[in-house]
Coordinates of C-alpha atoms in Angstrom, one line a residue:
M1 CA 26.0 -11.5 17.5
D2 CA 25.1 -15.3 16.8
T3 CA 23.7 -15.8 20.3
L4 CA 21.0 -13.1 19.8
P5 CA 17.7 -14.6 18.9
L6 CA 17.0 -11.6 16.9
T7 CA 19.1 -9.7 14.1
P8 CA 19.8 -5.8 14.4
G9 CA 17.3 -5.4 11.7
E10 CA 14.7 -7.4 13.2
L11 CA 15.1 -5.7 16.6
V12 CA 14.8 -2.2 14.9
C13 CA 11.3 -3.6 12.9
L14 CA 10.1 -5.3 16.3
G15 CA 10.5 -2.2 18.3
S16 CA 9.3 0.3 15.8
S17 CA 6.2 -2.1 15.2
L18 CA 5.6 -2.5 19.0
A19 CA 5.5 1.4 19.4
F20 CA 3.5 2.2 16.5
S21 CA 0.9 -0.5 17.4
G22 CA 0.8 1.1 21.0
L23 CA 0.4 4.9 19.6
F24 CA -2.2 3.6 17.2
Y25 CA -4.2 1.7 20.0
Y26 CA -4.0 4.8 22.2
L27 CA -5.3 7.0 19.3
H28 CA -8.0 4.6 18.7
R29 CA -9.1 4.1 22.2
K30 CA -9.1 8.0 22.5
K31 CA -11.4 8.3 19.4
A32 CA -13.6 5.2 20.9
K33 CA -14.3 7.2 24.1
V34 CA -15.4 10.2 22.2
V35 CA -17.7 8.2 20.4
T36 CA -19.0 6.6 23.3
K37 CA -19.5 9.9 25.1
I38 CA -21.2 11.1 22.1
Q39 CA -23.5 8.5 21.9
E40 CA -24.4 8.9 25.4
A41 CA -24.9 12.6 25.1
P42 CA -28.2 14.2 25.1
K43 CA -29.8 15.1 21.7
L44 CA -31.4 18.5 21.7
Q45 CA -32.8 20.9 19.5
V46 CA -32.6 25.0 20.1
N47 CA -35.9 25.5 21.5
D48 CA -38.0 27.6 24.2
S49 CA -37.8 24.3 26.5
L50 CA -34.1 24.3 27.0
P51 CA -34.1 26.3 30.1
S52 CA -36.6 23.9 31.6
I53 CA -34.5 21.0 30.9
L54 CA -31.6 22.4 32.5
S55 CA -33.8 23.3 35.7
A56 CA -35.2 19.7 35.7
T57 CA -31.6 18.3 36.3
G58 CA -31.0 20.3 39.2
S59 CA -27.7 22.1 37.8
S60 CA -27.0 25.1 35.6
C61 CA -24.7 23.0 33.3
L62 CA -24.7 20.0 31.4
G63 CA -21.2 18.7 30.7
Y64 CA -21.7 17.1 27.3
V65 CA -24.7 17.6 24.7
A66 CA -25.2 17.6 21.3
I67 CA -27.6 20.5 20.0
E68 CA -28.8 21.5 16.5
G69 CA -29.8 24.7 15.6
V70 CA -29.5 27.7 12.7
V71 CA -26.7 29.9 12.6
Q72 CA -27.6 33.6 13.2
P73 CA -25.3 36.5 14.1
V74 CA -25.6 38.2 17.3
E75 CA -25.2 41.9 15.6
T76 CA -23.5 42.6 12.1
A77 CA -22.4 39.5 10.0
L78 CA -19.3 39.1 8.0
T79 CA -19.6 39.9 4.2
S80 CA -17.7 38.3 1.6
P81 CA -15.4 40.3 -0.4
Y82 CA -15.8 38.4 -3.5
H83 CA -19.6 37.6 -3.3
E84 CA -21.5 40.7 -1.5
E85 CA -24.6 38.8 -1.2
L86 CA -23.0 36.3 1.0
Q87 CA -22.9 36.8 4.8
G88 CA -21.5 34.4 7.4
V89 CA -20.1 34.5 11.1
I90 CA -16.7 32.8 10.4
E91 CA -14.6 33.5 7.6
R92 CA -11.0 32.1 6.5
L93 CA -8.9 33.4 3.7
V94 CA -6.1 31.4 2.8
L95 CA -3.3 32.2 0.0
K96 CA -1.2 29.1 -1.1
E97 CA 1.6 29.1 -3.4
H98 CA 2.0 25.9 -5.6
R99 CA 5.2 25.2 -7.1
L100 CA 7.1 22.1 -8.9
I101 CA 10.0 20.5 -7.1
W102 CA 12.4 18.4 -9.0
N103 CA 12.7 14.9 -7.5
S104 CA 16.1 13.5 -8.7
L105 CA 15.2 10.0 -7.3
A106 CA 12.2 9.7 -9.4
R107 CA 13.5 11.9 -12.2
S108 CA 10.2 13.7 -12.3
W109 CA 8.5 17.1 -11.2
T110 CA 6.5 16.8 -8.0
D111 CA 3.7 19.5 -6.7
S112 CA 4.1 21.1 -3.7
E113 CA 2.4 23.7 -1.8
R114 CA 2.9 26.1 1.0
V115 CA 0.6 28.5 2.9
V116 CA 1.8 32.1 2.3
L117 CA -1.4 33.9 4.2
E118 CA -4.1 32.8 6.3
Q119 CA -6.4 34.9 8.0
V120 CA -9.5 33.9 10.2
H121 CA -12.2 36.4 11.0
T122 CA -15.2 35.6 13.3
V123 CA -18.1 37.6 14.7
P124 CA -20.3 36.4 17.8
F125 CA -23.1 34.2 16.7
V126 CA -25.9 32.0 18.2
L127 CA -27.8 28.6 17.1
A128 CA -31.4 29.7 16.6
S129 CA -34.5 27.7 16.4
P130 CA -35.6 26.8 12.9
S131 CA -38.9 28.6 13.8
G132 CA -37.2 31.9 14.2
K133 CA -38.1 32.6 17.9
A134 CA -35.8 34.9 19.5
S135 CA -36.2 33.3 22.9
G136 CA -34.8 29.9 21.6
Q137 CA -31.2 30.9 21.4
V138 CA -27.8 29.5 22.3
C139 CA -24.7 31.3 22.2
V140 CA -21.6 29.5 20.7
E141 CA -18.6 30.4 22.8
S142 CA -14.9 30.2 21.4
P143 CA -15.7 28.5 17.8
L144 CA -11.8 28.7 17.0
H145 CA -11.3 26.1 19.8
A146 CA -13.5 23.3 17.9
V147 CA -11.8 20.4 16.5
E148 CA -12.5 21.5 13.0
L149 CA -14.0 25.0 11.8
P150 CA -17.3 24.2 10.2
V151 CA -16.7 26.3 7.0
E152 CA -17.3 25.4 3.4
T153 CA -15.7 26.9 0.2
V154 CA -17.5 29.9 -1.3
Y155 CA -14.6 31.2 -3.6
E156 CA -11.7 29.9 -5.1
R157 CA -9.1 31.3 -7.6
F158 CA -5.7 30.2 -9.3
Q159 CA -3.4 32.8 -10.5
Q160 CA -0.8 31.3 -12.7
T161 CA 2.7 32.6 -12.7
S162 CA 4.0 33.9 -16.2
H163 CA 7.8 32.9 -17.0
G164 CA 10.3 34.3 -19.2
F165 CA 13.2 32.4 -20.6
K166 CA 15.7 33.5 -18.1
D167 CA 13.2 32.5 -15.4
L168 CA 12.8 28.9 -16.9
L169 CA 16.5 28.5 -16.9
S170 CA 17.0 29.6 -13.4
H171 CA 14.2 27.1 -12.6
Y172 CA 15.8 24.2 -14.1
L173 CA 18.9 25.1 -12.4
S174 CA 17.5 25.4 -9.1
G175 CA 15.1 22.6 -9.1
E176 CA 12.3 24.6 -8.4
K177 CA 9.5 25.8 -10.8
P178 CA 6.8 28.3 -9.4
K179 CA 3.2 27.3 -10.8
G180 CA 1.0 30.1 -9.2
F181 CA -1.1 31.0 -6.2
L182 CA -4.5 29.7 -5.0
E183 CA -6.7 32.0 -3.2
T184 CA -9.6 30.8 -1.4
E185 CA -12.3 31.8 0.8
E186 CA -14.1 29.6 3.3
M187 CA -17.2 30.9 5.6
L188 CA -19.6 29.4 7.8
L189 CA -22.9 31.0 6.3
V190 CA -25.7 32.6 7.9
G191 CA -28.8 30.2 8.2
S192 CA -26.8 27.2 7.9
S193 CA -27.9 24.1 9.9
L194 CA -25.1 23.5 12.5
T195 CA -24.5 20.7 15.2
G196 CA -22.6 21.6 18.3
I197 CA -21.4 19.1 20.6
G198 CA -20.1 20.4 23.9
E199 CA -20.9 21.9 27.3
L200 CA -24.1 23.6 27.7
A201 CA -24.3 26.3 30.5
L202 CA -27.1 28.5 31.8
H203 CA -25.9 32.1 32.5
R204 CA -27.5 34.1 35.6
D205 CA -29.1 36.4 32.9
G206 CA -31.0 33.5 31.5
S207 CA -28.8 33.0 28.4
L208 CA -27.7 29.7 27.0
H209 CA -24.0 29.1 26.0
L210 CA -22.4 26.3 24.3
Q211 CA -18.7 26.2 25.1
P212 CA -15.8 23.7 25.2
P213 CA -15.9 21.2 28.0
A214 CA -14.1 21.7 31.1
D215 CA -12.7 18.0 31.1
G216 CA -11.0 18.7 27.8
T217 CA -13.4 16.3 25.8
G218 CA -13.7 17.2 22.1
Y219 CA -15.6 20.4 21.1
F220 CA -17.3 19.8 18.0
L221 CA -18.9 22.2 15.5
R222 CA -20.0 20.5 12.3
L223 CA -22.5 21.4 9.3
G224 CA -25.2 18.8 9.5
D225 CA -26.5 16.6 12.2
W226 CA -24.8 14.5 15.0
E227 CA -24.9 11.2 13.1
A228 CA -22.7 12.8 10.5
I229 CA -20.3 13.6 13.2
L230 CA -20.4 10.2 14.9
A231 CA -19.9 8.5 11.5
D232 CA -16.8 10.3 11.0
L233 CA -15.5 9.7 14.4
R234 CA -16.3 5.9 13.9
S235 CA -14.5 5.7 10.7
V236 CA -11.1 7.4 12.2
S237 CA -11.4 5.2 15.2
S238 CA -11.7 2.2 12.9
F239 CA -8.6 3.4 10.9
W240 CA -6.2 3.7 13.9
K241 CA -7.6 0.1 15.2
W242 CA -6.7 -1.5 12.1
A243 CA -3.3 0.3 11.8
S244 CA -2.9 -0.9 15.3
L245 CA -3.7 -4.4 14.4
L246 CA -1.4 -4.5 11.3
C247 CA 1.6 -3.2 13.3
G248 CA 1.0 -6.0 16.0
L249 CA 0.9 -8.5 13.2
A250 CA 4.1 -7.3 11.7
A251 CA 5.7 -7.7 15.4
A252 CA 4.2 -11.0 15.8
A253 CA 5.8 -12.2 12.2
V254 CA 9.1 -10.9 13.3
I255 CA 9.0 -12.9 16.7
L256 CA 7.7 -16.2 14.9
R257 CA 10.4 -15.6 12.3
A258 CA 13.2 -15.5 15.1
L259 CA 11.6 -18.6 16.9
C260 CA 11.6 -20.7 13.6
R261 CA 15.2 -19.7 13.2
A262 CA 16.1 -20.7 16.8
Y263 CA 14.2 -24.1 16.3
H264 CA 15.9 -24.8 13.2
R265 CA 19.4 -24.2 14.9
H266 CA 18.4 -26.2 17.7
K267 CA 17.4 -29.1 15.3
V268 CA 20.7 -28.7 13.6
H269 CA 22.5 -28.7 16.6
Q270 CA 21.1 -32.0 17.7
E271 CA 21.7 -33.5 14.5
Q272 CA 25.4 -32.6 14.6
E273 CA 25.6 -33.9 18.0
A274 CA 24.0 -37.3 17.3
Q275 CA 26.3 -37.4 14.2
Q276 CA 29.4 -36.9 15.9
Q277 CA 28.3 -39.3 18.6
E278 CA 27.8 -41.9 15.7
F279 CA 31.1 -41.1 14.4
E280 CA 32.8 -41.7 17.7
N281 CA 31.4 -44.9 18.2
L282 CA 32.5 -46.0 14.8
R283 CA 36.1 -44.6 15.5
R284 CA 36.1 -46.6 18.8
H285 CA 35.3 -49.8 16.9
Q286 CA 37.8 -49.4 14.2
S287 CA 40.6 -48.3 16.4
A288 CA 40.3 -51.4 18.5
G289 CA 41.8 -53.5 15.9
L290 CA 44.4 -50.9 14.5
D291 CA 47.9 -51.0 15.4
L292 CA 49.4 -47.8 15.3
S293 CA 52.9 -48.9 15.0
E294 CA 52.4 -50.2 11.6
E295 CA 52.5 -48.2 8.2
P296 CA 49.1 -46.2 7.3
P297 CA 46.6 -48.4 5.9
E298 CA 45.5 -48.2 2.4
N299 CA 42.0 -46.7 3.4
A300 CA 43.6 -44.1 5.6
C301 CA 42.1 -40.4 5.6
V302 CA 43.9 -38.5 2.8
I303 CA 44.3 -35.5 5.0
C304 CA 45.6 -36.6 8.3
L305 CA 47.2 -40.2 6.9
T306 CA 46.5 -41.6 10.5
S307 CA 42.6 -42.2 10.9
L308 CA 40.6 -44.4 8.5
R309 CA 38.4 -43.1 6.2
E310 CA 34.8 -43.0 7.9
C311 CA 32.8 -40.3 5.9
V312 CA 30.7 -40.7 2.8
L313 CA 30.5 -37.1 1.3
L314 CA 27.1 -36.6 -0.4
P315 CA 25.9 -36.0 -3.2
C316 CA 29.3 -36.8 -5.1
G317 CA 29.7 -39.8 -3.0
H318 CA 33.4 -39.8 -2.3
V319 CA 34.9 -41.7 0.7
C320 CA 38.3 -39.5 1.4
C321 CA 38.7 -38.3 5.0
C322 CA 37.8 -39.1 8.9
F323 CA 35.0 -37.2 10.6
R324 CA 37.5 -34.9 12.4
C325 CA 39.0 -33.8 9.2
F326 CA 35.6 -33.2 7.7
Q327 CA 34.8 -30.9 10.5
A328 CA 37.9 -28.8 10.0
F329 CA 37.1 -28.2 6.6
P330 CA 37.1 -24.5 5.8
N331 CA 34.6 -24.7 3.2
R332 CA 32.1 -27.3 2.8
T333 CA 33.4 -28.9 -0.5
C334 CA 35.0 -32.1 -1.3
P335 CA 38.6 -32.3 -1.4
I336 CA 38.7 -34.5 -4.4
C337 CA 36.1 -33.0 -6.7
R338 CA 35.5 -29.8 -5.1
S339 CA 31.4 -30.1 -5.4
P340 CA 29.3 -28.8 -2.5
I341 CA 28.5 -31.1 0.5
D342 CA 25.1 -31.1 1.3
R343 CA 25.6 -33.8 4.1
V344 CA 27.8 -36.7 5.4
V345 CA 26.9 -40.1 6.3
P346 CA 29.2 -42.7 8.2
L347 CA 31.1 -45.4 6.6
Y348 CA 30.5 -48.8 7.8
Q349 CA 33.4 -51.3 6.4
A350 CA 32.7 -55.1 6.9

């Protein structure tokens, strides 16, 4: 495991950082392409000149356009069950249950919600000219296939759940405490200003239709103008770009840390080799005048009793062993005073 330049934890961090960086960059490029395509798309208003614009292009279909108009139903509009004066062409009813869940780690109750019921109703509708001319209309196809439904909240009510003593006791035992139900209604109202971005096709009967692009490019239906859609997409693209950059910096930090550790180990290894060579040279000079048949000298190593003392242990300063015995120490502590050894230098005896 010591031969690996990265620890297992660093390998996991590096792999996940690179994977997330690649994923976030892919999402950034995907959104950036959509932004570029919307910028290059023709910006049209619903009016009588749309058929002539299509005829001038020599095709009955424009691959990607941004068109603005006023929402009008083809036949009967949807009526809100809570506000009879409100009429729309898309209606979404959502019933959510809110409850508190006991978090044993944080020692507190956290809010949680789940969708109990969701219903979406639509009727055929068109984008009409603000002037109200019947000839200036564009039929909107497959509105549920849009990236986001262009609806706004028109009704919201929260019904709180009542609890008895037995209910409260069971809630604390189970760790779940219901709060109530949130009922909301969202609608695309008749007369709203809507921007559609997609494929504009001219049918044989002369009617214009806005539909999802055949190449799979994003199909957008949003309240407001196309510049608001562009600003939202730019914000999302920038978010994924910065997320990719941060993950890339995290991976670079892991690699830099591993390189610094490898350089430090290499430097320490070189110092140890130089130190060992220095002690070997000192040992050869000292052994040249030593007679091994005699009794051990007074300055012999206290461990092996054969070699001369040739190490100065710092910071305590004791001179008590040879370099080979120092290398064999199980713990880097002085054998005399048991203090930690920071470094060792050779002893030159004149």
